[in-house]
Short mmCIF file of C-alpha atoms and ligand atoms in Angstrom, two decimals:
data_model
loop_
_atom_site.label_atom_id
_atom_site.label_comp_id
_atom_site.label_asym_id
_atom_site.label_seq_id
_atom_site.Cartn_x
_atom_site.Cartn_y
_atom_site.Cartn_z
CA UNK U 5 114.51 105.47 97.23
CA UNK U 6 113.53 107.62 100.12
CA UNK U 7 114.93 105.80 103.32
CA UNK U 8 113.02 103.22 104.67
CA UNK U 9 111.78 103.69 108.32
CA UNK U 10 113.89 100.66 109.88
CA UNK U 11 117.10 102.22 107.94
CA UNK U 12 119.74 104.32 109.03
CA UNK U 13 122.45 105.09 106.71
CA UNK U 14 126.26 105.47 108.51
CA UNK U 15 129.52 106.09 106.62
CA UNK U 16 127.81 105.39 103.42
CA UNK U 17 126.62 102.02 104.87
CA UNK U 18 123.14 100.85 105.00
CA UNK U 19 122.14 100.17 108.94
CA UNK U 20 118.77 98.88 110.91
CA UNK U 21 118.71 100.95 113.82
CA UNK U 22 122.01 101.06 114.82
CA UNK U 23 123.41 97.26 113.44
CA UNK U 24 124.92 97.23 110.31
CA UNK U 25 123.49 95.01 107.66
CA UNK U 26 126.33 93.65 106.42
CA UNK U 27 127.64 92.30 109.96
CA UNK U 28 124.39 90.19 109.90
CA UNK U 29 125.19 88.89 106.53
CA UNK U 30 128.57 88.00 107.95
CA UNK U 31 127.70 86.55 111.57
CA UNK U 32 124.23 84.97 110.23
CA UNK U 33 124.52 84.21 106.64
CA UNK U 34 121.85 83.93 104.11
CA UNK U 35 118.65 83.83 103.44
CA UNK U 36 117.93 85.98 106.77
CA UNK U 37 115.00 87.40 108.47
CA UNK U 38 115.64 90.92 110.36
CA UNK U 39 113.19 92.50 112.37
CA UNK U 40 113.36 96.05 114.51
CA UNK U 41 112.07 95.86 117.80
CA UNK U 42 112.14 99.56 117.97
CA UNK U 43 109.71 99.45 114.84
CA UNK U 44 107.39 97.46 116.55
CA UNK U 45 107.13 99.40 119.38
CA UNK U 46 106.40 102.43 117.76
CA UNK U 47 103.70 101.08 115.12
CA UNK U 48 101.84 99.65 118.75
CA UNK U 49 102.71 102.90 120.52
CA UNK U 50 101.06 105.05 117.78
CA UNK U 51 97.85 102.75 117.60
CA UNK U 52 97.73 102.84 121.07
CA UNK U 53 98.22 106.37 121.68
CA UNK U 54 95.45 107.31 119.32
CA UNK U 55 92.89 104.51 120.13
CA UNK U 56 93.00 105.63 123.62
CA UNK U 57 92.64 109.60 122.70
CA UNK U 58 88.58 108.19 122.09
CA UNK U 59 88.54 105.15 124.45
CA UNK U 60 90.74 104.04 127.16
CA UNK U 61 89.27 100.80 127.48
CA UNK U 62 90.68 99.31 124.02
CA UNK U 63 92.40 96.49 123.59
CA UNK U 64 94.83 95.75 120.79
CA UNK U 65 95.02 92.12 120.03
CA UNK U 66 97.74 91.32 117.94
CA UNK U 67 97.16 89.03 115.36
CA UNK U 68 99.44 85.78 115.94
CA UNK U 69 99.19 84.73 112.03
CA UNK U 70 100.99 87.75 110.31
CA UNK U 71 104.10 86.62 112.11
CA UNK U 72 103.92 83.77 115.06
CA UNK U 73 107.71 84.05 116.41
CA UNK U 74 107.63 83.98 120.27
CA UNK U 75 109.80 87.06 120.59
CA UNK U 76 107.41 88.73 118.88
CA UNK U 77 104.86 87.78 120.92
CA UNK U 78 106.66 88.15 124.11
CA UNK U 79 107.82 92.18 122.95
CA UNK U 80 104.10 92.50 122.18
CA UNK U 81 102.99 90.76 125.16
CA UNK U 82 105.17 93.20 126.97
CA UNK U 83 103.61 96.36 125.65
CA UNK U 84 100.21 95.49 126.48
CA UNK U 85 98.64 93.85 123.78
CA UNK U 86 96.13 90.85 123.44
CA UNK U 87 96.28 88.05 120.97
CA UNK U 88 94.14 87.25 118.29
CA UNK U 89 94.48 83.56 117.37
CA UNK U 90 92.99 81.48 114.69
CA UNK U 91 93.79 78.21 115.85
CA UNK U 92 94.71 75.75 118.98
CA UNK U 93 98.43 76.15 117.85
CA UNK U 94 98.27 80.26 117.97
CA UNK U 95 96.37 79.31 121.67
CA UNK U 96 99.47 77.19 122.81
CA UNK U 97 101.67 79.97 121.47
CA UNK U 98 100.18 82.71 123.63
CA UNK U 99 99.67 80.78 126.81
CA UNK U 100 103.37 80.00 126.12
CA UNK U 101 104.23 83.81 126.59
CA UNK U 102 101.89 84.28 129.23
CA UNK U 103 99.60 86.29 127.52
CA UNK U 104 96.18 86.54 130.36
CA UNK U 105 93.11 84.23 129.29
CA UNK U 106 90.75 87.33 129.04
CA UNK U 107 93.30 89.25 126.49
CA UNK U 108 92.67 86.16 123.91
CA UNK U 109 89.91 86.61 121.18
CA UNK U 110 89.90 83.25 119.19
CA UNK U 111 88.29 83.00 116.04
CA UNK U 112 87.98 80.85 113.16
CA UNK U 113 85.50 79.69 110.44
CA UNK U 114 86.16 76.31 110.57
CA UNK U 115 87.19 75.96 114.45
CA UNK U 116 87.56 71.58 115.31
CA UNK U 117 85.63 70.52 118.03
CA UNK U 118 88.97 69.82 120.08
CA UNK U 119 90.04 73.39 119.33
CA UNK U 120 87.09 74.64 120.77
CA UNK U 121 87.29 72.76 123.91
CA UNK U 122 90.83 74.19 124.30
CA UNK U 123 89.25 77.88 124.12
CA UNK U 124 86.60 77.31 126.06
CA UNK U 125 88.92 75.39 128.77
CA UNK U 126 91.00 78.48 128.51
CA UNK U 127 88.07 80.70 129.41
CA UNK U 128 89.49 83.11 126.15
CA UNK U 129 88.08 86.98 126.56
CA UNK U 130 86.25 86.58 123.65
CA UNK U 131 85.51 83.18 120.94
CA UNK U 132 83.70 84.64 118.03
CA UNK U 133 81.38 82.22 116.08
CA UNK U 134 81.12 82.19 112.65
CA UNK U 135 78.21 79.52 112.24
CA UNK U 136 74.93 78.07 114.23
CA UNK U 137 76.07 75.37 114.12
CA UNK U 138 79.25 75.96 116.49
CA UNK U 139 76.97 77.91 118.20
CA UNK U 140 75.48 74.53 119.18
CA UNK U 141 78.30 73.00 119.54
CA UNK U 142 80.17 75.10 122.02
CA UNK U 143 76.99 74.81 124.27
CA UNK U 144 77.61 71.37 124.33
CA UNK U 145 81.09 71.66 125.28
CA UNK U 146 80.68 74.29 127.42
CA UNK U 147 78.00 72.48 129.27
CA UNK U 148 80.33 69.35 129.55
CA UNK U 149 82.94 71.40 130.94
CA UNK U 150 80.62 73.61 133.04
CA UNK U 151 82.33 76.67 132.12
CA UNK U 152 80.96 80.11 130.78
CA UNK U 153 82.32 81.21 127.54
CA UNK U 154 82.88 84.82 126.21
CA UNK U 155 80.61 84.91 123.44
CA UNK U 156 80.47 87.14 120.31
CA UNK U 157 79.21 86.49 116.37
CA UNK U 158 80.88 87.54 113.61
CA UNK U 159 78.75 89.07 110.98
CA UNK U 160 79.33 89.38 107.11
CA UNK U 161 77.88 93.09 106.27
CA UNK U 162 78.65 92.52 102.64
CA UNK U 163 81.40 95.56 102.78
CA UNK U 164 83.37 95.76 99.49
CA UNK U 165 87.45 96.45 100.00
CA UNK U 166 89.75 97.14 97.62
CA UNK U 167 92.24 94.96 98.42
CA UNK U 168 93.89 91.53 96.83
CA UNK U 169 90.71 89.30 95.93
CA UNK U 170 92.37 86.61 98.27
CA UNK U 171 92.74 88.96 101.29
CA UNK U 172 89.19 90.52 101.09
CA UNK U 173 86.98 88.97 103.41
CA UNK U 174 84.12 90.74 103.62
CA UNK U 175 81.43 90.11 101.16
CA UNK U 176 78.50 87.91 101.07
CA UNK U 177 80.22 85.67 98.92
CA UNK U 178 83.05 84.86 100.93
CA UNK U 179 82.52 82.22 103.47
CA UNK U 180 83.24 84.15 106.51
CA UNK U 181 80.96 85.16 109.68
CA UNK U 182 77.22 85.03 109.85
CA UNK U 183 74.96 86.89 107.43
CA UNK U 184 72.75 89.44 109.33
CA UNK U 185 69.84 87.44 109.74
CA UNK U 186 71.46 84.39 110.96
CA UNK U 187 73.60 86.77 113.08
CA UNK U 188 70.63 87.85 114.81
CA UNK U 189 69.21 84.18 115.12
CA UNK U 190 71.88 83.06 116.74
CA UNK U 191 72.51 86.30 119.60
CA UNK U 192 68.47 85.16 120.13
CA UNK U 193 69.72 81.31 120.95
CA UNK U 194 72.65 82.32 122.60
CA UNK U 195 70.77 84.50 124.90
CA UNK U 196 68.61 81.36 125.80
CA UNK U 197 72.17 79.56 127.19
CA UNK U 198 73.28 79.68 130.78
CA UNK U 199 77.06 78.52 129.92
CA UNK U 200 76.60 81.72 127.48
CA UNK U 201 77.49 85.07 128.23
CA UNK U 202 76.92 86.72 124.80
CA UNK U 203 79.26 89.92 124.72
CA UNK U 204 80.14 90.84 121.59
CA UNK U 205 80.33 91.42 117.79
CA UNK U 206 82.91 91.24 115.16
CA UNK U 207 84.18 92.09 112.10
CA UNK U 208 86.76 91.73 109.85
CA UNK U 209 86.61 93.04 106.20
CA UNK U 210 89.94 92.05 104.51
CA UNK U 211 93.54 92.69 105.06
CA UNK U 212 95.80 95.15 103.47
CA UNK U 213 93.35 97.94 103.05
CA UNK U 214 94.62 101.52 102.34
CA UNK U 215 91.25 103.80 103.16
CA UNK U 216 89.51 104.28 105.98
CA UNK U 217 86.13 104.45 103.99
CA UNK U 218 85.64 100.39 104.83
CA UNK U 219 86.31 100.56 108.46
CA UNK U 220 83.64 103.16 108.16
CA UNK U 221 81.15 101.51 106.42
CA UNK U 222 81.30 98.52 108.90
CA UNK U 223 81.30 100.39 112.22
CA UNK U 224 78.44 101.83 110.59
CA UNK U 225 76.93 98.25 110.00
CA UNK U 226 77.73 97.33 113.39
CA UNK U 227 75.94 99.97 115.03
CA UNK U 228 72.69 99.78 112.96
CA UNK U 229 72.65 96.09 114.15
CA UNK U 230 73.31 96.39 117.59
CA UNK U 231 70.75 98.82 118.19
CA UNK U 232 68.41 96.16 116.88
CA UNK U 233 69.53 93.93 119.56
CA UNK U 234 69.59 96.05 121.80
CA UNK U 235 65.81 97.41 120.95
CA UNK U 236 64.83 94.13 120.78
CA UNK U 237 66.33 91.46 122.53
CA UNK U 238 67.29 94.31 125.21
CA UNK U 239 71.04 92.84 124.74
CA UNK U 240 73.94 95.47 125.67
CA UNK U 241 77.19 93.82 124.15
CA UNK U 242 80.27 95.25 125.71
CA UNK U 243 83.54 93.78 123.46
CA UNK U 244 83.10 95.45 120.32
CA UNK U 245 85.59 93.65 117.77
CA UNK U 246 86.57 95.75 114.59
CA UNK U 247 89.16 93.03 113.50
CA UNK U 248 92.25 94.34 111.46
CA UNK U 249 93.22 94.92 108.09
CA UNK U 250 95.40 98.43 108.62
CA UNK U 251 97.05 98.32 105.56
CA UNK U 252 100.81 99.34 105.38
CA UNK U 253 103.13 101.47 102.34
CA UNK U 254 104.55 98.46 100.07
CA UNK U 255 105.26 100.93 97.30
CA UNK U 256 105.83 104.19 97.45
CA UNK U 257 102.26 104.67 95.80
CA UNK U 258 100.83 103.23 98.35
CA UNK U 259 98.57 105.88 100.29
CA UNK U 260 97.98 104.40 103.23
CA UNK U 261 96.03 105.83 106.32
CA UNK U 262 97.43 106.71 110.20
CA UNK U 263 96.49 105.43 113.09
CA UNK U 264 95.06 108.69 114.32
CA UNK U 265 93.22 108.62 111.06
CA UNK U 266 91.95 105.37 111.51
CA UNK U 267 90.53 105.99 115.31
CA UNK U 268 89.29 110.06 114.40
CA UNK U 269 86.88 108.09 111.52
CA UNK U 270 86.05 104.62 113.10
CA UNK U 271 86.05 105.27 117.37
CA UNK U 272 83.52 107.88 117.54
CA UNK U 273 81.08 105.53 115.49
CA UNK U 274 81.00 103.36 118.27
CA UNK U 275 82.12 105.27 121.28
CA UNK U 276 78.52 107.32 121.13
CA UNK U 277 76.78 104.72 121.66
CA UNK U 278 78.82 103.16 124.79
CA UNK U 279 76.24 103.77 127.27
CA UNK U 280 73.35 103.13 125.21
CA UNK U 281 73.30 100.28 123.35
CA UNK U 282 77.04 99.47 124.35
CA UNK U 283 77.73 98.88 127.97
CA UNK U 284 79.65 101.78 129.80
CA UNK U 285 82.25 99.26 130.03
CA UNK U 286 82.69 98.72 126.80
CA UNK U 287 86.02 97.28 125.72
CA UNK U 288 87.08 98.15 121.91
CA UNK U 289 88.93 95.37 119.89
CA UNK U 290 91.54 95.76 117.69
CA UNK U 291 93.14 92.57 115.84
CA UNK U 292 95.99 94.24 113.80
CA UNK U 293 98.95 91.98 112.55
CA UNK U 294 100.22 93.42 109.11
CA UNK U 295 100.00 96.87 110.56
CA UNK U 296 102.27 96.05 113.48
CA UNK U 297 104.85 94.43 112.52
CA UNK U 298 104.47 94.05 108.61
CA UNK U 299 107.12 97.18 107.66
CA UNK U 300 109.25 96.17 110.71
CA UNK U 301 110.94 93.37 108.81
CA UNK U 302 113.06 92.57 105.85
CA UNK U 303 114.65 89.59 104.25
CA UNK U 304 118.29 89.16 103.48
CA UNK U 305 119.50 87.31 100.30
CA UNK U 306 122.70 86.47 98.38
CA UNK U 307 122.70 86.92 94.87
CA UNK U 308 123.87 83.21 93.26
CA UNK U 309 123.47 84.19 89.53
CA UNK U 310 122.63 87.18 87.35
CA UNK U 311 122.13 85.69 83.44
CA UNK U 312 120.19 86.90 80.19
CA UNK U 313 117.29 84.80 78.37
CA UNK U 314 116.06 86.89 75.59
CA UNK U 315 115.47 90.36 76.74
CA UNK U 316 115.07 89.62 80.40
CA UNK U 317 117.96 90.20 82.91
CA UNK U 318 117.98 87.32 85.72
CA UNK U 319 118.93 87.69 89.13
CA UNK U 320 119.09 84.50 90.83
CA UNK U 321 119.44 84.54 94.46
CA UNK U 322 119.34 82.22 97.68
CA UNK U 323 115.88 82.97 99.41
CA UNK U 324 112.37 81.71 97.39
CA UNK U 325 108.90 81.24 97.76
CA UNK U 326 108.81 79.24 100.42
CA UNK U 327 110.49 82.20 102.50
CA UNK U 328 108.34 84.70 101.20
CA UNK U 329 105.11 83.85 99.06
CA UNK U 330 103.51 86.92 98.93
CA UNK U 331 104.99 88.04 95.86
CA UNK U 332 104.02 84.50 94.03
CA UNK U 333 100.26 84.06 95.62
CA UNK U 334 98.88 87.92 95.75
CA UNK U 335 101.23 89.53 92.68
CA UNK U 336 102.75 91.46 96.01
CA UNK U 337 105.18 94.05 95.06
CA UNK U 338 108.07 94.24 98.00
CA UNK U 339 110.36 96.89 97.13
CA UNK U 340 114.27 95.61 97.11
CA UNK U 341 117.55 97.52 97.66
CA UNK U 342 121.24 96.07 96.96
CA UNK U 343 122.63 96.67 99.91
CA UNK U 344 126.02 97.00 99.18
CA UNK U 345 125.19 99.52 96.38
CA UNK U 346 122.19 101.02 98.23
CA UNK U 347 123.44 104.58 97.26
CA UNK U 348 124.04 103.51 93.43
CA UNK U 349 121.51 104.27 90.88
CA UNK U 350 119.40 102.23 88.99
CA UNK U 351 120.54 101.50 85.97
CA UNK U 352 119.52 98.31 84.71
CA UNK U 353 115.96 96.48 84.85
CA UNK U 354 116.10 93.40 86.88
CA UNK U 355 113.37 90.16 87.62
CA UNK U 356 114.86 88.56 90.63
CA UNK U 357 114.15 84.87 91.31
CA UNK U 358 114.43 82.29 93.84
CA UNK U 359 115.68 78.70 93.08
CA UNK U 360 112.63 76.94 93.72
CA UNK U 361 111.46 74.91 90.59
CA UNK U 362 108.26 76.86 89.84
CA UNK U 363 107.95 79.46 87.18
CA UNK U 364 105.90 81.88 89.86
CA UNK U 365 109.05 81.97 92.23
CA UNK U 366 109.29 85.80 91.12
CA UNK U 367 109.67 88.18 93.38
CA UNK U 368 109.88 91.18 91.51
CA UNK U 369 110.16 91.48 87.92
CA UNK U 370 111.71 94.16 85.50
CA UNK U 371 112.59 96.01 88.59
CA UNK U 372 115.11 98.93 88.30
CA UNK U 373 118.29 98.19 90.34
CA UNK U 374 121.74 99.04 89.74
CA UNK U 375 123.90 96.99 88.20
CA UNK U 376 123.87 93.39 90.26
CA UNK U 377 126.76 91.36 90.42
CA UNK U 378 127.40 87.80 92.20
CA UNK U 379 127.76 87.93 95.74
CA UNK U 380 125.59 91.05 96.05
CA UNK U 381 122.66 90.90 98.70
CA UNK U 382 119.40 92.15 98.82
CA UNK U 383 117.41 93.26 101.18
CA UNK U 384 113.42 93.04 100.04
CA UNK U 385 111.55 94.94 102.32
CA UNK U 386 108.37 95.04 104.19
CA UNK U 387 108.54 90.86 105.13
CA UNK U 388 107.80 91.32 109.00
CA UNK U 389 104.15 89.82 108.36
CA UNK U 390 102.90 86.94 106.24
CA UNK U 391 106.65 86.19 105.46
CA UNK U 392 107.81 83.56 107.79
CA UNK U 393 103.66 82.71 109.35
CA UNK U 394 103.54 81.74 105.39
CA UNK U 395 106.80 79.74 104.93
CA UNK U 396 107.69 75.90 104.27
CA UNK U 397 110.38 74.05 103.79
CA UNK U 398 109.19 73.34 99.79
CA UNK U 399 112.01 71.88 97.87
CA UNK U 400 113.63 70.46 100.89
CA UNK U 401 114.98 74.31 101.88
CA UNK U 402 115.14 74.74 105.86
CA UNK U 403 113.44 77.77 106.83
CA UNK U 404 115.46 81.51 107.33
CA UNK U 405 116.65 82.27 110.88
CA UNK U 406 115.50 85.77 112.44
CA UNK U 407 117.06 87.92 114.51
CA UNK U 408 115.53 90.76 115.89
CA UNK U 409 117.44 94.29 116.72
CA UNK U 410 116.81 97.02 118.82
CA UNK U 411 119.66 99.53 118.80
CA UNK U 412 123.07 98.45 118.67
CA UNK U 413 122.01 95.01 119.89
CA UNK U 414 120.97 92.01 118.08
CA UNK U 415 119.17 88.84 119.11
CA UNK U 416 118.95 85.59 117.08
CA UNK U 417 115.29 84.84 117.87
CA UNK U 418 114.68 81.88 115.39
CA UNK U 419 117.66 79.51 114.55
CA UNK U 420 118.04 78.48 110.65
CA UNK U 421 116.49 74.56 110.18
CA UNK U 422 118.79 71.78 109.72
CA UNK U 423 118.48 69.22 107.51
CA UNK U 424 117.41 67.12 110.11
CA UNK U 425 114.63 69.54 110.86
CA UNK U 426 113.03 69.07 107.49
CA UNK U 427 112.63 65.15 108.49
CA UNK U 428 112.19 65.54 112.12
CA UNK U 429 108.51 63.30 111.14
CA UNK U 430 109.30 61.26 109.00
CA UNK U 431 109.08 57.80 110.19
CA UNK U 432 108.91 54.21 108.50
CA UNK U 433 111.59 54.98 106.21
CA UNK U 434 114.50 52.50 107.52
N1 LIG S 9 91.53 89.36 112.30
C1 LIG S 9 91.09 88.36 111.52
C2 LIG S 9 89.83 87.71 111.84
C3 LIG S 9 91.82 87.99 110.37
O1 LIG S 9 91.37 87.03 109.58
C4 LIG S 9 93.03 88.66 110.07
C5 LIG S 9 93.81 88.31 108.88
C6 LIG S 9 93.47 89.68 110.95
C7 LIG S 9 92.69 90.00 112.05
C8 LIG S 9 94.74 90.45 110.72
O2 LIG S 9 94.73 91.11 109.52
P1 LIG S 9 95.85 92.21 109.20
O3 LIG S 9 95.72 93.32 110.23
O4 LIG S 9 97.17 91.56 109.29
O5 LIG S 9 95.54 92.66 107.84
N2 LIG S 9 98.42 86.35 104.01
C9 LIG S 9 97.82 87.60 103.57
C10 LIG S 9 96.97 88.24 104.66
C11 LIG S 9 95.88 87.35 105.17
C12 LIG S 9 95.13 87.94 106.33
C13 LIG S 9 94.20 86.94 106.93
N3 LIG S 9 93.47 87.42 108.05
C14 LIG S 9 98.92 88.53 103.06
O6 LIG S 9 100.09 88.14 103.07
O7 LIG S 9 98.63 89.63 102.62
#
């Protein structure tokens, strides 16, 4: 396996950054999150770097549901980036770190009245609708509150991705945004409110997509459709939201894109029209969340078992599905090392399971590792995003403490659940 980016190898020991994996195994125990600070930084530093090589003013809002954990936020906070939330609990979380009301885009297809009251109390940069009917409704609020709100419409272009049919979001079939005619309907009524400042447009195709060819397609989209607002409702939008969906290398046949890549194709669709139909202020959005922090983190796991039925070699260890259910929900491959034998070859063909009593708690299967043995643990990589946002407790199992490391040093940032914490609402029961 060629090394992984958050791996350093030292005295024939496997290392992230400069801790050594096996000293977290020892001081934390198993199942374990890890996550590299220094990883982070980078993956923001490069998107940032080449974003602002074709706009300075562009915002990367990181999206809070690929991995929620409030030193995460905080580190992200810290560099400079926004927040993208998707509900009144991702709001709470980034007014908990501080994060400024006007670096919040909120959106949501199915946003509750009360959650919309909190974003419009919050005065967010930017709440994207997805319907006319919350159009509507955020007037009313809005009015009741008598505050302005940041308005912008999502709009389904019908963009095909090649991506995991559950992550693909783009398509007039799915259920999200408005479909170009409504999406010009409502800019029309939105226009015609004066607790309305209508500012922007969105998209967001799918998640986990490895061209650029997409992004292109619905800048593209975007552009064509904003010159008809602009031509004819003389509107001049200035937050110009390309969502995320950067995909990141899961295998190693994943061909995935760079960041420079990314802005060289999409950016100058959109930056040559800032001061035309775009305002010369125009911000650019960015809503990454896999991208950032997605091949920053791995999970830790004891091997309980390894046993035969019929031809297929068991490994049984302590972490499941409900630490990681990517591999059970999308067919996600998440490459795995031994890493105690991380320099051994692979000699036998492994499926390694959790011990959650479901048949799809699989996280690889017929995988070539060398031989495992009890005791063993395994690192399976690329868990920083959708891992622990896509937990539960399922089968009664607290949730995984993290710990985040940067260097030598090493920071517990989530503590494991307790018992207790499994029940901690349960009432009635005495
Ligand atoms: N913006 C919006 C509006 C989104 O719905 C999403 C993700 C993002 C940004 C961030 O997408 P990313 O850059 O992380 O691809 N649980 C799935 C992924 C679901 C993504 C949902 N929306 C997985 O584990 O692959």
């Amino acid at each position: 396996m060629s090394l992984h980016p958050i791996f350093n190898i030292k005295n024939g020991e496997l290392y992230v950054e400069n801790v050594r994996v096996m000293d977290l195994v020892e001081k934390y125990g198993t199942p374990l999150h890890v996550i590299s600070s220094n990883r982070i930084k980078q993956k923001y530093g490069e998107l940032y770097s080449a974003s602002t090589e074709y706009w300075k003013n562009t915002l990367i809002c990181y999206a809070y549901k690929a991995n929620p954990t409030l030193a995460i936020l905080k580190l992200l906070h810290g560099l400079g980036a926004g927040a993208e939330v998707v509900s009144a609990g991702e709001l709470y979380a980034a007014r908990l770190i501080g994060v400024k009301h006007d670096k919040i885009v909120f959106n949501g297809v199915s946003k509750s009245p009360s959650e919309l009251s909190d974003a419009i109390s919050v005065q967010v940069g930017l709440l994207n609708i997805e319907s006319l009917t919350e159009l509507k409704l955020i007037n009313d609020i809005a009015s009741k509150l008598n505050i302005q709100v940041n308005l912008g419409v999502r709009i389904n272009f019908d963009v095909p991705v090649r991506t995991h049919r559950y992550i693909s979001t783009g398509m007039k079939f799915h259920k999200f945004g408005l479909g170009v005619n409504e999406a010009f309907e409502a800019y029309k009524l939105a226009l015609k409110s004066k607790r309305i400042r209508v500012r922007g447009i969105h998209v967001h195709i799918g998640s986990q997509i490895l061209t650029v060819y997409p992004f292109v397609k619905a800048s593209n989209n975007m552009v064509s459709f904003a010159e008809k607002l602009y031509e004819t409702l003389k509107l001049r939008l200035d937050l110009i939201d390309l969502g995320g969906g950067l995909g990141i290398q899961y295998s190693l046949e994943d061909k995935t894109f760079s960041s420079q890549e990314y802005c060289k194709n999409v950016f100058p669709i959109i930056t040559e029209k800032i001061g035309t139909i775009f305002d010369d202020e125009s911000i650019i959005i960015l809503e990454p969340g896999r991208y950032l922090v997605g091949d920053a983190g791995i999970l830790l796991t004891r091997v309980n078992y390894v046993k035969q039925i019929g031809d297929i070699k068991w490994v049984l260890v302590d972490a499941g599905m409900n630490d990681l259910i990517r591999p059970a929900l999308y067919d996600a491959l998440h490459r795995i090392v031994v890493v105690n034998k991380f320099d051994l070859p692979s000699v036998e063909r492994y499926s390694v399971s959790g011990p959650i009593c479901e048949s799809a708690d699989v996280f690889v299967r017929d995988y070539p590792l060398p031989k495992v043995d009890i005791g063993d643990i395994l690192a399976i990589l690329d868990t920083g995003a959708y891992g622990i946002s896509m937990s539960s407790q399922y089968n009664c199992r607290p949730r995984a403490p993290i710990v985040m490391v940067e260097g030598e040093d090493v920071k517990l940032i989530r503590r494991r659940e307790t018992y207790a914490d499994i029940f901690m609402c349960d009432l009635n029961y005495r």
